[in-house]
Amino acid sequence: MFKAFFFDMDGVVFNSMPVHAHAWEVVMAKHGLPFTARDCYLQEGRTGQSVIEECYLRARGCYPTEEEWKAIYQEKKDLFYSHGKAPLMDGISDLLYWLHEQPSKPQIFLVTGSGMRTLLDEINVELPGIFARERMVTAFDYTHGKPDPEPYLIAYAKAKAADPTLEKHECCVVENAPLGVQAGKGAGLFVAGVNTGILTEADLLAAGADVTFPTMQALHQYLKQQ
Ligand code: CA
């Protein structure tokens, strides 16, 4: 059994990707920046700043100013929130509380590109007792977002501080997006890809996932057999 689990948030803990994709499409179009739902799923895991800068560079041949990207990101966040709370992913609650109750007491971290403070607060309302702030790595905590391994390296360092015997192969990353899978593998960790969106399990394997699953329930069954 793994000693630490590093869960991504969007598309893993919350079924928030359909609304994220819609909000990105609408706001980018408003600013004359071409961006599709597929772009959103492929870029998933990057910070808002990075998504906007890359799209802006492709469309206009230059980077946006800090004022510009911050304004676009704010509009996107406002539209996202106007849709209300994203539901939990099917099967994630059962999986998290099952892990939480294991006698081996695995560490459970949240590792996300999100910089949305309210969603991070909500997670403790939706899933009380699972993710303490000291076991969350968010856009506020690192310099380079996924697919850079930094977010997962920080999570590993924090987990190892709590358990000095912890080895990298004893940590399981749970990701739904190719860039997130790359980040986990770049950090040298075991990565379980769960395909919860419009991509395929083959996309996650191609990104380097060690194992892939079609649903959170399938991952849960796999972990029960470990
Ligand atoms: Ca994700």
Coordinates of C-alpha atoms and ligand atoms in Angstrom, one line a residue:
M1 CA 0.0 0.0 0.0
F2 CA 1.2 3.5 -0.8
K3 CA 2.2 5.7 2.2
A4 CA 1.2 9.0 0.6
F5 CA -1.4 10.1 -1.9
F6 CA -1.2 13.3 -3.9
F7 CA -4.6 14.2 -5.4
D8 CA -5.1 16.8 -8.1
M9 CA -8.3 18.9 -7.6
D10 CA -10.1 19.8 -10.8
G11 CA -11.3 16.7 -12.7
V12 CA -10.3 14.5 -9.7
V13 CA -11.8 15.8 -6.5
F14 CA -14.3 18.2 -8.1
N15 CA -16.2 17.5 -11.4
S16 CA -15.4 21.0 -12.3
M17 CA -13.8 20.7 -15.8
P18 CA -17.0 21.1 -17.9
V19 CA -17.7 24.5 -16.2
H20 CA -14.0 25.5 -16.4
A21 CA -14.0 24.7 -20.1
H22 CA -17.2 26.7 -20.7
A23 CA -15.9 29.7 -18.7
W24 CA -12.5 29.7 -20.5
E25 CA -14.2 29.4 -24.0
V26 CA -16.6 32.3 -23.3
V27 CA -14.1 34.7 -21.7
M28 CA -11.3 34.1 -24.2
A29 CA -13.7 34.6 -27.1
K30 CA -14.8 37.9 -25.6
H31 CA -11.2 39.0 -25.7
G32 CA -10.7 37.8 -29.3
L33 CA -8.5 34.9 -28.2
P34 CA -9.2 31.5 -29.9
F35 CA -9.6 28.8 -27.3
T36 CA -11.7 25.6 -27.4
A37 CA -13.0 23.1 -24.7
R38 CA -10.4 20.6 -26.0
D39 CA -7.6 23.3 -25.5
C40 CA -8.9 23.6 -22.0
Y41 CA -8.7 19.8 -21.3
L42 CA -5.2 19.6 -22.9
Q43 CA -3.9 22.6 -20.9
E44 CA -5.5 21.5 -17.7
G45 CA -3.2 21.8 -14.7
R46 CA -1.5 25.0 -15.9
T47 CA -2.0 28.1 -13.9
G48 CA -4.5 30.7 -15.2
Q49 CA -1.7 33.1 -15.9
S50 CA 0.2 30.5 -18.0
V51 CA -3.0 29.5 -20.0
I52 CA -3.8 33.1 -20.8
E53 CA -0.2 34.0 -21.7
E54 CA 0.2 31.1 -24.1
C55 CA -3.1 31.7 -25.8
Y56 CA -2.3 35.5 -26.1
L57 CA 1.1 34.8 -27.5
R58 CA -0.3 32.4 -30.2
A59 CA -3.0 34.9 -31.2
R60 CA -1.1 38.2 -31.0
G61 CA 2.6 37.3 -31.1
C62 CA 3.3 39.0 -27.7
Y63 CA 2.6 38.4 -24.0
P64 CA -0.2 40.2 -22.2
T65 CA 0.7 42.8 -19.5
E66 CA 0.2 41.7 -15.9
E67 CA -2.9 44.0 -15.8
E68 CA -4.3 42.3 -18.9
W69 CA -3.9 38.7 -17.9
K70 CA -5.1 39.4 -14.3
A71 CA -8.3 41.0 -15.7
I72 CA -9.0 38.1 -18.0
Y73 CA -8.4 35.6 -15.3
Q74 CA -10.7 37.5 -12.9
E75 CA -13.4 37.4 -15.5
K76 CA -13.0 33.7 -16.0
K77 CA -13.1 33.1 -12.2
D78 CA -16.2 35.3 -11.9
L79 CA -18.0 33.3 -14.7
F80 CA -16.9 30.0 -13.2
Y81 CA -18.3 31.0 -9.8
S82 CA -21.6 32.3 -11.3
H83 CA -22.4 28.6 -12.1
G84 CA -22.4 27.7 -8.4
K85 CA -20.4 25.0 -6.6
A86 CA -18.9 22.2 -8.7
P87 CA -20.1 18.8 -7.6
L88 CA -17.7 16.3 -6.1
M89 CA -16.4 13.7 -8.6
D90 CA -18.4 10.4 -8.5
G91 CA -16.7 8.0 -6.1
I92 CA -14.1 10.4 -4.7
S93 CA -15.7 10.7 -1.3
D94 CA -15.8 6.9 -0.8
L95 CA -12.2 6.6 -1.9
L96 CA -10.9 9.5 0.3
Y97 CA -12.6 8.3 3.5
W98 CA -11.6 4.7 2.8
L99 CA -8.0 5.9 2.6
H100 CA -8.4 8.1 5.7
E101 CA -9.6 5.1 7.7
Q102 CA -6.8 2.7 6.6
P103 CA -4.8 1.5 9.7
S104 CA -1.6 2.5 7.9
K105 CA -2.8 6.1 7.9
P106 CA -1.5 7.2 4.5
Q107 CA -0.9 11.0 4.1
I108 CA -3.4 12.6 1.8
F109 CA -2.4 15.8 0.0
L110 CA -4.1 18.1 -2.5
V111 CA -1.8 19.3 -5.3
T112 CA -3.4 21.8 -7.7
G113 CA -2.7 24.5 -10.2
S114 CA -5.8 26.4 -8.9
G115 CA -5.4 29.8 -7.2
M116 CA -9.0 30.1 -6.2
R117 CA -9.2 30.6 -2.5
T118 CA -12.9 29.9 -2.1
L119 CA -12.7 26.5 -3.8
L120 CA -9.8 25.6 -1.5
D121 CA -12.0 26.6 1.5
E122 CA -15.0 24.7 0.1
I123 CA -13.0 21.5 -0.1
N124 CA -12.8 21.4 3.7
V125 CA -16.6 21.9 3.9
E126 CA -17.3 19.2 1.3
L127 CA -14.7 16.7 2.7
P128 CA -14.2 17.5 6.3
G129 CA -11.1 16.1 7.9
I130 CA -9.3 15.0 4.7
F131 CA -7.2 18.0 3.5
A132 CA -5.6 20.3 6.1
R133 CA -4.1 23.5 4.8
E134 CA -0.6 22.1 5.6
R135 CA -1.3 19.2 3.2
M136 CA -2.4 21.4 0.3
V137 CA 0.0 22.6 -2.4
T138 CA -1.7 25.3 -4.5
A139 CA -0.8 28.0 -7.1
F140 CA 0.2 30.2 -4.0
D141 CA 2.9 27.8 -3.0
Y142 CA 5.2 27.3 -6.0
T143 CA 6.9 29.2 -8.9
H144 CA 6.5 26.8 -11.8
G145 CA 3.1 25.1 -12.3
K146 CA 2.3 21.7 -13.9
P147 CA 3.7 20.2 -16.2
D148 CA 6.8 21.3 -14.2
P149 CA 7.4 18.8 -11.4
E150 CA 7.7 21.5 -8.7
P151 CA 4.2 21.2 -7.2
Y152 CA 4.7 17.4 -6.7
L153 CA 8.2 17.9 -5.5
I154 CA 6.9 20.3 -2.8
A155 CA 4.2 17.8 -1.9
Y156 CA 6.8 15.1 -1.6
A157 CA 9.1 17.3 0.6
K158 CA 6.2 18.1 2.9
A159 CA 5.2 14.5 3.2
K160 CA 8.8 13.4 3.8
A161 CA 9.1 16.0 6.5
A162 CA 6.2 14.3 8.3
D163 CA 7.6 10.8 7.6
P164 CA 11.4 10.8 7.0
T165 CA 11.3 7.1 5.8
L166 CA 9.0 8.0 2.9
E167 CA 10.4 7.0 -0.5
K168 CA 9.2 8.4 -3.9
H169 CA 7.9 5.0 -5.1
E170 CA 5.6 4.9 -2.0
C171 CA 3.7 8.1 -3.2
C172 CA 0.8 7.8 -5.6
V173 CA -0.2 10.8 -7.6
V174 CA -3.9 10.8 -8.8
E175 CA -4.3 12.9 -12.0
N176 CA -6.9 13.2 -14.8
A177 CA -4.9 15.4 -17.2
P178 CA -1.8 14.8 -19.4
L179 CA 0.2 17.8 -18.0
G180 CA -0.6 16.7 -14.5
V181 CA 0.6 13.1 -15.3
Q182 CA 3.9 14.6 -16.7
A183 CA 4.4 16.7 -13.6
G184 CA 4.0 13.6 -11.3
K185 CA 6.3 11.5 -13.4
G186 CA 8.8 14.4 -13.7
A187 CA 8.9 14.4 -9.9
G188 CA 9.7 10.6 -9.9
L189 CA 6.5 9.5 -8.4
F190 CA 4.0 6.7 -9.2
V191 CA 1.1 8.2 -11.2
A192 CA -2.5 6.8 -11.5
G193 CA -4.3 8.4 -14.4
V194 CA -8.1 8.5 -14.0
N195 CA -9.8 9.6 -17.2
T196 CA -12.8 11.6 -16.0
G197 CA -13.1 14.0 -19.0
I198 CA -13.2 14.2 -22.8
L199 CA -9.7 12.7 -23.4
T200 CA -8.9 9.0 -23.4
E201 CA -6.9 6.6 -21.2
A202 CA -4.4 6.3 -24.1
D203 CA -3.8 10.1 -23.7
L204 CA -2.9 9.6 -20.1
L205 CA -0.7 6.5 -20.8
A206 CA 1.1 8.5 -23.6
A207 CA 1.8 11.3 -21.0
G208 CA 3.6 8.6 -18.8
A209 CA 0.9 7.3 -16.4
D210 CA 1.9 4.1 -14.7
V211 CA -1.7 2.8 -14.6
T212 CA -5.0 4.3 -15.9
F213 CA -8.6 3.9 -14.9
P214 CA -11.9 4.9 -16.5
T215 CA -13.5 6.0 -13.2
M216 CA -12.6 6.8 -9.6
Q217 CA -14.4 3.6 -8.5
A218 CA -12.0 1.5 -10.7
L219 CA -9.0 3.2 -9.0
H220 CA -10.6 2.4 -5.6
Q221 CA -11.0 -1.3 -6.5
Y222 CA -7.3 -1.3 -7.6
L223 CA -6.1 0.2 -4.4
K224 CA -8.2 -2.3 -2.3
Q225 CA -6.2 -5.1 -4.0
Q226 CA -2.8 -3.7 -3.2
Ligands
CA1 CA -7.0 18.1 -13.1

